[in-house]
Coordinates of C-alpha atoms and ligand atoms in Angstrom, one line a residue:
X1 CA 17.0 -43.5 17.8
X2 CA 20.2 -43.4 15.8
X3 CA 23.3 -41.7 17.2
X4 CA 23.4 -38.6 15.0
X5 CA 19.8 -37.8 15.7
X6 CA 20.1 -38.3 19.4
X7 CA 23.2 -36.2 19.7
X8 CA 21.4 -33.4 17.7
X9 CA 18.4 -33.5 20.0
X10 CA 20.6 -33.3 23.0
X11 CA 22.7 -30.4 21.5
X12 CA 19.7 -28.3 20.8
X13 CA 17.5 -29.5 23.6
X14 CA 17.8 -26.1 25.4
X15 CA 16.7 -24.1 22.3
X16 CA 13.9 -26.5 21.6
X17 CA 12.6 -26.4 25.2
X18 CA 12.6 -22.7 25.1
X19 CA 10.7 -22.2 21.9
X20 CA 8.3 -25.0 21.1
X21 CA 4.6 -25.3 21.9
X22 CA 4.2 -29.0 22.5
X23 CA 0.4 -29.1 22.2
X24 CA 0.5 -28.2 18.5
X25 CA 3.4 -30.5 17.7
X26 CA 2.0 -33.4 19.5
X27 CA -1.2 -33.4 17.3
X28 CA 0.9 -34.0 14.3
X29 CA 2.9 -36.6 16.0
X30 CA -0.2 -38.5 17.1
X31 CA -1.6 -38.5 13.6
X32 CA 1.8 -39.8 12.4
X33 CA 1.3 -42.6 14.9
X34 CA 4.5 -42.0 16.8
X35 CA 2.8 -40.7 20.0
X36 CA 0.0 -42.3 21.9
X37 CA -2.9 -40.4 23.3
X38 CA -1.8 -41.6 26.8
X39 CA 1.6 -40.2 26.3
X40 CA 0.2 -36.9 25.1
X41 CA -2.0 -36.7 28.1
X42 CA 0.8 -37.2 30.4
X43 CA 2.7 -34.4 28.8
X44 CA -0.3 -32.1 28.6
X45 CA -0.8 -32.5 32.4
X46 CA 2.5 -30.8 33.1
X47 CA 1.8 -27.3 34.5
X48 CA 3.7 -25.0 32.2
X49 CA 4.5 -24.9 28.5
X50 CA 8.2 -25.3 29.5
X51 CA 7.6 -28.4 31.6
X52 CA 5.7 -29.9 28.7
X53 CA 8.5 -29.2 26.2
X54 CA 11.0 -30.8 28.6
X55 CA 8.8 -33.9 28.9
X56 CA 8.3 -34.1 25.2
X57 CA 12.0 -34.1 24.5
X58 CA 12.6 -36.6 27.2
X59 CA 10.1 -38.9 25.5
X60 CA 11.5 -38.2 22.1
X61 CA 15.0 -39.3 23.2
X62 CA 13.5 -42.7 24.1
X63 CA 11.7 -43.1 20.8
X64 CA 13.0 -44.4 17.4
X65 CA 13.9 -42.7 14.2
X66 CA 10.4 -42.3 13.2
X67 CA 9.7 -40.2 16.3
X68 CA 12.5 -37.8 15.3
X69 CA 11.3 -37.5 11.7
X70 CA 7.7 -36.9 12.8
X71 CA 9.0 -34.3 15.3
X72 CA 10.9 -32.6 12.6
X73 CA 7.9 -32.6 10.2
X74 CA 5.7 -31.2 12.9
X75 CA 8.2 -28.3 13.4
X76 CA 8.1 -27.5 9.7
X77 CA 4.3 -27.7 9.6
X78 CA 4.0 -25.4 12.6
X79 CA 6.5 -23.0 10.8
X80 CA 9.3 -23.4 13.3
X81 CA 11.6 -23.2 10.2
X82 CA 14.7 -22.3 12.1
X83 CA 14.3 -25.0 14.7
X84 CA 13.6 -27.6 12.0
X85 CA 16.9 -26.5 10.3
X86 CA 18.7 -27.3 13.5
X87 CA 17.5 -30.9 13.3
X88 CA 17.7 -31.2 9.5
X89 CA 21.2 -32.4 9.1
X90 CA 20.8 -35.3 11.3
X91 CA 17.5 -36.6 9.9
X92 CA 17.8 -40.4 9.8
X93 CA 17.8 -41.3 6.1
X94 CA 17.4 -45.1 6.1
X95 CA 13.9 -45.8 6.9
X96 CA 12.0 -46.9 3.8
X97 CA 8.9 -47.6 5.9
X98 CA 8.6 -44.2 7.6
X99 CA 10.1 -42.4 4.6
X100 CA 7.0 -42.7 2.6
X101 CA 4.8 -42.6 5.7
X102 CA 2.4 -39.7 5.1
X103 CA -0.5 -40.4 2.7
X104 CA -0.3 -37.3 0.6
X105 CA 3.2 -38.1 -0.6
X106 CA 4.8 -35.3 1.5
X107 CA 7.7 -37.0 3.2
X108 CA 10.7 -35.8 5.0
X109 CA 12.6 -36.3 1.7
X110 CA 10.2 -33.9 0.0
X111 CA 10.5 -31.3 2.8
X112 CA 14.3 -31.5 2.5
X113 CA 14.3 -31.1 -1.3
X114 CA 11.8 -28.3 -1.2
X115 CA 13.4 -26.3 1.6
X116 CA 16.8 -26.6 -0.1
X117 CA 15.3 -25.2 -3.2
X118 CA 13.6 -22.3 -1.4
X119 CA 10.1 -23.5 -2.2
X120 CA 7.7 -21.6 0.2
X121 CA 5.8 -23.5 2.9
X122 CA 2.1 -23.8 3.0
X123 CA 0.3 -20.8 4.4
X124 CA -0.7 -21.0 8.1
X125 CA -4.2 -21.9 7.1
X126 CA -4.3 -24.1 4.0
X127 CA -7.0 -25.8 2.1
X128 CA -6.3 -28.3 -0.7
X129 CA -7.5 -27.6 -4.2
X130 CA -7.0 -31.1 -5.6
X131 CA -8.6 -30.5 -9.0
X132 CA -5.9 -27.8 -9.7
X133 CA -3.0 -29.5 -7.9
X134 CA -3.6 -32.7 -9.9
X135 CA -3.8 -30.8 -13.1
X136 CA -0.5 -29.1 -12.5
X137 CA 1.1 -32.4 -11.5
X138 CA -0.2 -34.1 -14.6
X139 CA 1.5 -31.4 -16.7
X140 CA 4.6 -31.7 -14.8
X141 CA 4.8 -35.4 -15.4
X142 CA 5.0 -34.5 -19.1
X143 CA 8.3 -32.9 -18.4
X144 CA 9.7 -36.2 -17.2
X145 CA 11.3 -37.1 -20.5
X146 CA 11.9 -33.7 -22.1
X147 CA 12.4 -30.1 -21.1
X148 CA 9.5 -27.7 -21.4
X149 CA 7.2 -25.1 -19.8
X150 CA 4.2 -25.4 -17.6
X151 CA 2.3 -22.1 -17.1
X152 CA 0.0 -21.6 -14.2
X153 CA -2.1 -18.5 -14.9
X154 CA -4.8 -16.6 -13.2
X155 CA -5.7 -13.4 -11.5
X156 CA -3.7 -11.7 -8.7
X157 CA -4.4 -13.3 -5.4
X158 CA -6.0 -16.4 -6.9
X159 CA -3.6 -18.7 -5.2
X160 CA -1.1 -19.5 -8.0
X161 CA 2.0 -19.4 -5.9
X162 CA 0.5 -21.5 -3.2
X163 CA -0.6 -24.0 -5.9
X164 CA 2.7 -24.2 -7.6
X165 CA 4.4 -24.9 -4.3
X166 CA 1.8 -27.5 -3.5
X167 CA 2.1 -29.3 -6.8
X168 CA 5.8 -30.2 -6.2
X169 CA 5.1 -31.2 -2.6
X170 CA 4.9 -34.8 -3.8
X171 CA 7.4 -37.6 -3.3
X172 CA 6.6 -39.6 -6.5
X173 CA 6.8 -36.6 -8.7
X174 CA 10.1 -35.4 -7.4
X175 CA 11.6 -38.8 -7.5
X176 CA 10.4 -39.8 -11.0
X177 CA 10.6 -36.4 -12.8
X178 CA 12.9 -34.0 -10.9
X179 CA 15.5 -35.9 -9.0
X180 CA 17.8 -33.0 -9.7
X181 CA 15.9 -30.9 -7.3
X182 CA 13.3 -28.1 -7.3
X183 CA 14.5 -24.5 -7.4
X184 CA 12.2 -21.6 -6.6
X185 CA 12.8 -18.1 -7.9
X186 CA 10.5 -15.1 -7.0
X187 CA 10.6 -12.9 -10.1
X188 CA 7.9 -10.2 -10.1
X189 CA 8.3 -6.9 -12.0
X190 CA 12.0 -6.4 -12.5
X191 CA 14.4 -4.7 -14.9
X192 CA 17.5 -6.2 -16.5
X193 CA 20.1 -5.6 -13.8
X194 CA 17.7 -7.0 -11.2
X195 CA 17.1 -10.0 -13.4
X196 CA 20.8 -10.5 -13.8
X197 CA 21.3 -10.4 -10.0
X198 CA 18.5 -12.9 -9.6
X199 CA 20.1 -15.4 -12.0
X200 CA 23.4 -14.7 -10.5
X201 CA 22.2 -15.6 -7.1
X202 CA 20.5 -18.7 -8.4
X203 CA 23.8 -19.8 -10.0
X204 CA 25.5 -19.1 -6.8
X205 CA 23.0 -21.2 -4.8
X206 CA 23.3 -24.1 -7.3
X207 CA 27.1 -23.9 -7.2
X208 CA 27.3 -23.9 -3.5
X209 CA 25.4 -27.1 -3.1
X210 CA 27.8 -28.9 -5.4
X211 CA 30.5 -30.8 -3.7
X212 CA 33.1 -29.0 -5.7
X213 CA 32.2 -25.4 -5.8
X214 CA 33.4 -23.7 -8.9
X215 CA 35.9 -21.0 -9.0
X216 CA 34.0 -18.9 -11.6
X217 CA 33.7 -15.3 -11.1
X218 CA 30.1 -14.0 -11.1
X219 CA 28.7 -13.5 -14.6
X220 CA 29.1 -10.0 -16.1
X221 CA 26.2 -9.7 -18.3
X222 CA 22.7 -11.2 -18.7
X223 CA 24.0 -13.4 -21.6
X224 CA 26.8 -14.6 -19.5
X225 CA 24.5 -15.3 -16.6
X226 CA 22.2 -17.3 -18.9
X227 CA 25.1 -19.4 -20.2
X228 CA 26.2 -20.2 -16.7
X229 CA 22.6 -21.3 -15.8
X230 CA 22.4 -23.3 -19.0
X231 CA 25.6 -25.1 -18.0
X232 CA 24.6 -25.7 -14.5
X233 CA 21.1 -27.0 -15.3
X234 CA 22.3 -29.1 -18.2
X235 CA 25.5 -30.6 -16.7
X236 CA 25.3 -30.4 -13.0
X237 CA 21.6 -30.4 -12.3
X238 CA 20.0 -32.6 -15.0
X239 CA 16.3 -33.2 -14.6
X240 CA 15.7 -30.5 -12.1
X241 CA 12.7 -28.1 -12.1
X242 CA 13.0 -24.3 -11.9
X243 CA 9.9 -22.6 -10.5
X244 CA 9.6 -19.0 -11.7
X245 CA 7.0 -17.3 -9.6
X246 CA 5.0 -14.3 -10.9
X247 CA 6.4 -13.5 -14.3
X248 CA 5.2 -10.3 -16.0
X249 CA 7.3 -10.0 -19.0
X250 CA 8.3 -12.3 -21.8
X251 CA 11.8 -10.8 -22.0
X252 CA 12.4 -12.2 -18.6
X253 CA 11.3 -15.6 -19.8
X254 CA 13.8 -15.5 -22.7
X255 CA 16.6 -15.5 -20.2
X256 CA 15.4 -18.9 -19.1
X257 CA 15.0 -20.3 -22.6
X258 CA 17.8 -22.8 -22.0
X259 CA 16.2 -26.2 -22.6
X260 CA 15.4 -26.8 -19.0
X261 CA 12.2 -27.7 -17.2
X262 CA 10.2 -24.8 -15.9
X263 CA 7.0 -24.2 -14.0
X264 CA 5.9 -20.5 -14.0
X265 CA 3.0 -18.6 -12.5
X266 CA 1.8 -15.5 -14.2
X267 CA -1.3 -13.3 -14.9
X268 CA -0.6 -13.3 -18.6
X269 CA -1.5 -16.3 -20.5
X270 CA 0.5 -15.9 -23.6
X271 CA 4.0 -15.3 -22.2
X272 CA 5.5 -18.5 -23.4
X273 CA 4.6 -17.7 -27.0
X274 CA 8.1 -16.3 -27.4
X275 CA 10.1 -19.2 -26.1
X276 CA 10.8 -22.6 -27.6
X277 CA 10.0 -26.1 -26.4
X278 CA 7.0 -28.1 -25.2
X279 CA 4.4 -26.0 -23.4
X280 CA 1.5 -26.8 -21.2
X281 CA -0.8 -24.6 -19.3
X282 CA -3.2 -24.7 -16.3
X283 CA -5.8 -22.0 -15.6
X284 CA -6.5 -21.2 -12.0
X285 CA -9.9 -20.0 -11.1
X286 CA -9.8 -16.6 -9.5
X287 CA -11.8 -17.7 -6.5
X288 CA -12.2 -20.7 -4.3
X289 CA -15.4 -22.6 -4.6
X290 CA -17.8 -22.0 -1.8
X291 CA -16.9 -25.1 0.2
X292 CA -13.2 -24.3 0.2
X293 CA -13.8 -20.7 1.2
X294 CA -15.9 -21.9 4.1
X295 CA -13.2 -24.4 5.0
X296 CA -10.8 -21.6 5.4
X297 CA -13.1 -19.7 7.7
X298 CA -13.7 -22.8 9.6
X299 CA -10.0 -23.5 10.1
X300 CA -9.3 -20.0 11.2
X301 CA -12.2 -19.9 13.7
X302 CA -11.7 -23.5 14.8
X303 CA -15.2 -24.5 14.0
X304 CA -16.7 -27.4 12.1
X305 CA -17.9 -26.7 8.7
X306 CA -21.6 -27.3 9.6
X307 CA -21.1 -25.2 12.7
X308 CA -20.4 -22.0 10.7
X309 CA -23.0 -19.2 11.0
X310 CA -25.1 -18.3 8.0
X311 CA -23.1 -15.2 7.4
X312 CA -20.0 -17.3 6.5
X313 CA -21.5 -18.2 3.1
X314 CA -22.3 -14.6 2.3
X315 CA -18.8 -13.6 3.3
X316 CA -17.3 -16.0 0.8
X317 CA -19.6 -14.8 -1.8
X318 CA -18.8 -11.2 -1.2
X319 CA -15.1 -12.0 -1.5
X320 CA -15.8 -13.9 -4.7
X321 CA -13.9 -16.7 -3.0
X322 CA -10.6 -14.8 -3.2
X323 CA -8.2 -16.9 -1.1
X324 CA -6.3 -13.8 0.0
X325 CA -9.4 -11.9 1.0
X326 CA -11.0 -14.9 2.8
X327 CA -7.8 -15.4 4.7
X328 CA -7.8 -11.8 5.8
X329 CA -11.3 -12.0 7.1
X330 CA -10.6 -15.5 8.6
X331 CA -7.7 -14.0 10.6
X332 CA -10.0 -11.3 11.9
X333 CA -12.6 -13.7 13.0
X334 CA -10.1 -15.8 14.7
X335 CA -9.6 -13.0 17.2
X336 CA -13.2 -11.7 17.3
X337 CA -15.3 -14.8 16.8
X338 CA -18.6 -13.0 17.3
X339 CA -18.2 -10.5 14.5
X340 CA -19.5 -12.4 11.6
X341 CA -22.3 -10.1 10.9
X342 CA -20.1 -7.0 11.4
X343 CA -17.4 -8.0 8.9
X344 CA -20.0 -9.1 6.5
X345 CA -21.6 -5.7 6.7
X346 CA -18.3 -4.1 6.3
X347 CA -17.7 -6.1 3.1
X348 CA -21.1 -5.2 1.7
X349 CA -21.0 -1.5 2.4
X350 CA -18.1 -0.7 0.2
X351 CA -18.0 2.6 1.9
X352 CA -14.4 3.1 1.4
X353 CA -14.6 2.7 -2.3
X354 CA -11.5 3.8 -4.0
X355 CA -11.2 6.6 -6.4
X356 CA -8.3 5.3 -8.5
X357 CA -7.6 1.7 -9.2
X358 CA -4.3 0.3 -10.3
X359 CA -4.3 -2.2 -13.1
X360 CA -3.7 -5.4 -11.2
X361 CA -6.4 -4.7 -8.8
X362 CA -10.2 -5.2 -8.9
X363 CA -11.4 -6.3 -5.6
X364 CA -13.6 -4.1 -3.6
X365 CA -13.6 -6.8 -1.2
X366 CA -9.9 -6.7 -0.7
X367 CA -10.2 -3.0 0.2
X368 CA -12.8 -3.8 2.8
X369 CA -10.9 -6.7 4.2
X370 CA -7.7 -4.8 4.4
X371 CA -9.4 -1.8 6.0
X372 CA -11.0 -4.1 8.6
X373 CA -7.7 -5.9 9.4
X374 CA -5.9 -2.7 9.7
X375 CA -8.6 -1.2 11.9
X376 CA -8.1 -3.8 14.5
X377 CA -4.4 -3.1 14.9
X378 CA -3.5 -1.1 17.9
X379 CA -2.9 2.5 16.9
X380 CA 0.9 2.4 17.1
X381 CA 1.1 -0.7 15.0
X382 CA -1.3 0.7 12.4
X383 CA 1.2 3.5 11.9
X384 CA 4.0 1.0 11.6
X385 CA 2.1 -1.0 9.0
X386 CA 1.6 2.1 7.0
X387 CA 5.4 2.5 6.7
X388 CA 5.4 -0.7 4.7
X389 CA 3.9 1.3 1.8
X390 CA 7.5 2.2 0.8
X391 CA 8.5 -1.4 0.0
X392 CA 9.0 -2.3 -3.6
X393 CA 6.9 -5.1 -5.0
X394 CA 8.1 -8.6 -4.5
X395 CA 11.0 -7.4 -2.3
X396 CA 11.4 -9.4 0.9
X397 CA 12.9 -7.7 3.9
X398 CA 14.5 -9.0 7.1
X399 CA 13.3 -7.7 10.4
X400 CA 16.5 -5.9 10.9
X401 CA 15.6 -3.4 8.1
X402 CA 12.4 -2.6 9.9
X403 CA 14.2 -2.3 13.2
X404 CA 16.2 0.5 11.7
X405 CA 13.1 2.1 10.1
X406 CA 11.1 1.9 13.3
X407 CA 14.0 2.4 15.7
X408 CA 12.9 -0.6 17.8
X409 CA 14.7 -3.6 19.1
X410 CA 14.8 -6.5 16.6
X411 CA 13.0 -8.7 19.0
X412 CA 10.2 -6.3 19.4
X413 CA 10.0 -5.9 15.7
X414 CA 9.7 -9.6 15.2
X415 CA 6.8 -9.6 17.7
X416 CA 5.1 -6.9 15.7
X417 CA 5.7 -8.7 12.4
X418 CA 4.4 -11.9 13.9
X419 CA 1.2 -10.1 14.6
X420 CA 0.9 -8.8 11.0
X421 CA 1.6 -12.4 9.7
X422 CA -1.1 -13.9 12.0
X423 CA -3.6 -11.3 10.5
X424 CA -2.6 -12.3 7.0
X425 CA -1.5 -8.7 6.5
X426 CA 2.0 -9.8 5.8
X427 CA 3.8 -13.0 4.7
X428 CA 6.9 -14.6 5.9
X429 CA 9.5 -16.7 4.0
X430 CA 10.8 -18.8 6.8
X431 CA 13.0 -20.9 4.5
X432 CA 15.4 -18.1 4.6
X433 CA 17.6 -17.4 7.6
X434 CA 16.9 -14.8 8.9
X435 CA 13.2 -14.9 8.0
X436 CA 12.1 -12.5 5.2
X437 CA 8.9 -10.6 5.2
X438 CA 6.8 -9.4 2.3
X439 CA 3.4 -8.1 1.2
X440 CA 1.2 -9.6 -1.4
X441 CA 1.1 -7.4 -4.5
X442 CA -2.5 -6.4 -4.0
X443 CA -1.8 -5.4 -0.4
X444 CA 1.0 -3.2 -1.5
X445 CA -1.3 -1.6 -4.1
X446 CA -3.8 -1.0 -1.4
X447 CA -1.3 0.7 0.9
X448 CA 0.2 2.8 -1.9
X449 CA -3.3 3.9 -2.8
X450 CA -4.4 4.6 0.6
X451 CA -1.3 6.6 1.5
X452 CA -0.8 8.2 -1.8
X453 CA -0.4 11.7 -0.5
X454 CA 2.1 10.7 2.2
X455 CA 4.5 8.5 0.2
X456 CA 7.1 11.3 0.0
X457 CA 7.3 11.7 3.7
X458 CA 7.2 8.0 4.3
X459 CA 10.2 7.6 2.1
X460 CA 11.8 10.5 3.8
X461 CA 11.4 8.7 7.1
X462 CA 13.2 5.7 5.7
X463 CA 16.1 7.8 4.6
X464 CA 16.2 9.8 7.9
X465 CA 16.2 6.6 9.9
X466 CA 18.9 5.0 7.8
X467 CA 21.1 8.1 8.3
X468 CA 20.6 8.2 12.0
X469 CA 21.5 4.5 12.3
X470 CA 24.4 4.5 9.8
X471 CA 26.1 7.8 10.7
X472 CA 29.6 6.4 10.2
X473 CA 29.0 5.1 6.7
X474 CA 26.9 2.4 5.0
X475 CA 26.8 -1.2 6.3
X476 CA 29.2 -3.6 4.6
X477 CA 28.5 -6.9 6.2
X478 CA 26.8 -8.4 3.1
X479 CA 23.9 -9.8 5.2
X480 CA 20.3 -9.4 4.1
X481 CA 19.9 -6.1 5.8
X482 CA 23.0 -4.6 4.3
X483 CA 21.9 -5.8 0.9
X484 CA 18.6 -4.0 1.3
X485 CA 20.2 -0.7 2.0
X486 CA 22.8 -0.9 -0.5
X487 CA 20.3 -1.8 -3.1
X488 CA 17.3 0.5 -2.2
X489 CA 18.7 3.6 -0.4
X490 CA 19.0 5.5 -3.7
X491 CA 15.4 4.4 -4.5
X492 CA 14.1 5.8 -1.2
X493 CA 16.0 9.0 -1.7
X494 CA 14.6 9.6 -5.1
X495 CA 11.1 8.9 -4.0
X496 CA 11.5 11.1 -1.1
X497 CA 12.7 13.9 -3.4
X498 CA 16.0 14.2 -1.6
X499 CA 18.0 15.1 -4.6
X500 CA 20.7 16.6 -2.7
X501 CA 21.2 13.5 -0.6
X502 CA 21.0 11.4 -3.7
X503 CA 23.6 13.6 -5.4
X504 CA 26.1 13.4 -2.5
X505 CA 25.6 9.6 -2.2
X506 CA 25.9 8.7 -5.9
X507 CA 28.9 11.0 -6.5
X508 CA 30.9 9.6 -3.6
X509 CA 33.6 7.1 -4.5
X510 CA 33.1 5.3 -1.1
X511 CA 29.5 4.5 -1.9
X512 CA 30.4 3.5 -5.5
X513 CA 33.1 1.2 -4.1
X514 CA 30.8 -0.4 -1.5
X515 CA 27.9 -0.9 -3.8
X516 CA 30.1 -2.4 -6.6
X517 CA 31.7 -4.7 -4.2
X518 CA 28.4 -5.9 -2.7
X519 CA 26.2 -5.9 -5.8
X520 CA 28.5 -5.7 -8.8
X521 CA 28.6 -2.7 -11.2
X522 CA 25.4 -3.5 -13.2
X523 CA 23.1 -2.2 -10.4
X524 CA 25.2 0.9 -10.1
X525 CA 25.1 1.8 -13.7
X526 CA 21.4 1.3 -13.7
X527 CA 21.1 3.8 -10.8
X528 CA 22.9 6.4 -12.9
X529 CA 20.6 5.8 -15.8
X530 CA 17.5 5.8 -13.7
X531 CA 18.3 8.8 -11.6
X532 CA 20.3 10.6 -14.3
X533 CA 17.6 13.3 -14.7
X534 CA 17.5 14.1 -11.0
X535 CA 21.2 14.1 -10.7
X536 CA 21.7 16.4 -13.7
X537 CA 19.2 18.8 -12.3
X538 CA 21.0 18.8 -8.9
X539 CA 24.4 19.3 -10.6
X540 CA 23.2 22.4 -12.5
X541 CA 21.6 23.7 -9.4
X542 CA 24.7 23.4 -7.3
X543 CA 27.3 24.5 -9.9
X544 CA 25.2 26.7 -12.1
X545 CA 26.4 24.8 -15.1
X546 CA 26.1 21.2 -16.3
X547 CA 29.1 19.2 -15.2
X548 CA 28.7 15.7 -16.6
X549 CA 29.4 14.1 -13.2
X550 CA 26.8 11.5 -14.0
X551 CA 28.7 10.5 -17.2
X552 CA 32.0 10.5 -15.5
X553 CA 30.9 8.0 -12.8
X554 CA 29.0 5.9 -15.4
X555 CA 32.0 5.9 -17.6
X556 CA 34.3 4.9 -14.9
X557 CA 32.1 2.0 -14.1
X558 CA 31.7 0.8 -17.6
X559 CA 35.4 1.0 -18.2
X560 CA 36.2 -0.9 -15.1
X561 CA 33.2 -3.1 -14.9
X562 CA 35.3 -6.2 -15.5
X563 CA 37.8 -5.4 -12.7
X564 CA 34.9 -4.6 -10.3
X565 CA 33.6 -8.2 -10.8
X566 CA 36.9 -9.6 -9.7
X567 CA 37.4 -11.2 -6.3
X568 CA 39.4 -10.3 -4.2
X569 CA 37.9 -6.9 -4.9
X570 CA 40.4 -4.4 -6.5
X571 CA 41.5 -1.2 -5.0
X572 CA 38.9 1.3 -6.3
X573 CA 41.1 4.3 -5.5
X574 CA 43.9 2.9 -7.7
X575 CA 41.5 2.3 -10.5
X576 CA 40.0 5.7 -10.1
X577 CA 43.4 7.4 -10.3
X578 CA 43.7 6.3 -13.9
X579 CA 40.6 8.4 -14.9
X580 CA 41.2 11.7 -16.8
X581 CA 42.4 14.3 -14.3
X582 CA 39.5 16.5 -15.0
X583 CA 37.1 13.9 -13.7
X584 CA 35.3 14.1 -10.4
X585 CA 36.2 10.4 -10.0
X586 CA 39.8 11.2 -10.2
X587 CA 39.5 14.2 -7.9
X588 CA 38.0 12.1 -5.1
X589 CA 40.4 9.2 -5.6
X590 CA 43.4 11.7 -5.4
X591 CA 42.0 13.1 -2.1
X592 CA 41.7 9.6 -0.7
X593 CA 45.2 8.6 -1.9
X594 CA 46.6 11.8 -0.3
X595 CA 44.8 11.0 2.9
X596 CA 46.2 7.5 2.9
X597 CA 49.7 8.8 2.4
X598 CA 49.4 11.3 5.2
X599 CA 48.0 8.8 7.7
X600 CA 50.5 6.2 6.6
Ligands
LIG701 P1 -1.1 -15.4 -6.4 O1 0.2 -16.0 -6.6 O2 -2.1 -15.9 -7.4 O3 -1.1 -13.9 -6.4 P2 -0.9 -16.5 -3.8 O4 -0.7 -17.9 -4.1 O5 0.2 -15.7 -3.3 O6 -1.7 -15.8 -4.9 O7 -2.1 -16.5 -2.7 C1 -2.5 -15.3 -2.0 C2 -2.9 -15.6 -0.6 O8 -4.2 -16.3 -0.6 C3 -1.9 -16.5 0.1 O9 -1.0 -15.7 0.7 C4 -2.9 -17.2 1.1 O10 -3.1 -16.4 2.2 C5 -4.1 -17.3 0.4 N1 -4.2 -18.6 -0.2 C6 -4.0 -18.9 -1.5 N2 -4.2 -20.3 -1.7 C7 -4.6 -20.8 -0.6 C8 -5.1 -22.1 -0.2 N3 -5.0 -23.2 -1.0 N4 -5.5 -22.3 1.1 C9 -5.5 -21.2 2.0 N5 -5.1 -20.0 1.7 C10 -4.7 -19.8 0.4

């Protein structure tokens, strides 16, 4: 074992010994051929998990580089993302033999490239769909010599994202076509300021990994962001692939019409009509074929395919092979392996048939499956799961946000979230540190539909919990949790019908200054536009006349947008003092300036 790797193992030995479950990891290591069955047996014979972990690490220190790499890969596969990250920097790089070891072309090099680019890992239970994966790969190979677009389209929940991630999990493909790297961007339904922030953070990510980070200020407009991205992909990351996950709107696509290589997933086939360049497409069938559906159930229940009961087939049929629904049922059966008939009945009864259906949504089976999965949660967790109805689509949250919402210790929250994840009720992005959690679109539709009458009070709870937790003012750390609040607090207030709170927040120079500093002025301006009608109403209610405060703040932001993009961040009070003296912005700035003067 080379020195760097050995030292890394020793440094993190303690953490690893605390957290790993050796039995799972050893299975992978045996199939990589770095561990013998005898060795495994000796380790498994140790009385406790901890003893086994200690023994495994001891053994690993005596193995060669291949052992380290295999251990690392096993951690990734068993979704110990953060432990794998600890080992990542010291992965031995000079082992051509082991490098290309695994047969499906998924080497440690691939894992590294994908995790750097934020490509999601495989779901806990995964079945391969070679006919589609190969088809996508084949199209991707066409982008080897020239830029262009590959569209993967199909229904919601049909497995497009999983497929896109799987297609690039291939050594040869990356090496031959995209040596510049693979960069994943979750898009979803978003508006212009959101899109700009997305591109901005992508640029930031790209610039950070360069040896000489640039000194550019963040882009100011969508066009500027687009130009920046064009420069980066053309000059600094030639022959890289951008993966845009879940695109709804062709205007979003236009922002990426910059002669680069793009793989996108969407429900809408004709999106690329409006952009230029070579175009290829792959249609994903909405359901898995029977065999694959059964395979998922078999994996969840740890049974052999031919050992599945006869109900299994009917369950897959009832779900129309939807990977999402089959996974939900599989997770249920994992815990209650004798309920095949019961869950099949539930699926068939359709007793909870919904009254209204949102557009993206046409699975009765999903309703049944969600109902059943939620049903088996302990009462208190069911209530907590309901709270997730307030999340926005495609928004990923760290556990800390929920720890504020639920008023529980972060560790406790992580345990609860893990339970949801294990039941396929929630998904986790473990490439990110801290881990981020999110619902599938269809699950959110389901929750919103089911809790339609309570949404206002659910949002109310969010605002209330936030206010309890941040009595002394908004968080400013800039971490994932802080970002969430700064971005979505106004949204929750609006949905909770708390117009007075919204009014006080948005017409406070402090808030404006914090939000501008953390997110840039575009988001703020967007808030004023979006909530303008609510604010205007509140203004006239409070003052019995219309005061134009909305306009005053908006004007202040547009006039000073450029300054507010600067780093170091300017003194907002100073800027505000140059507003007309009749303006509310000026009035607050003056108060603060006087306050400063008196406190010295
Ligand atoms: P889409 O992007 O089409 O909406 P996803 O790719 O997000 O769908 O898949 C939805 C869910 O279905 C996943 O979270 C996973 O639980 C399950 N799933 C999809 N593809 C597979 C697969 N190949 N093997 C196992 N489960 C899958």
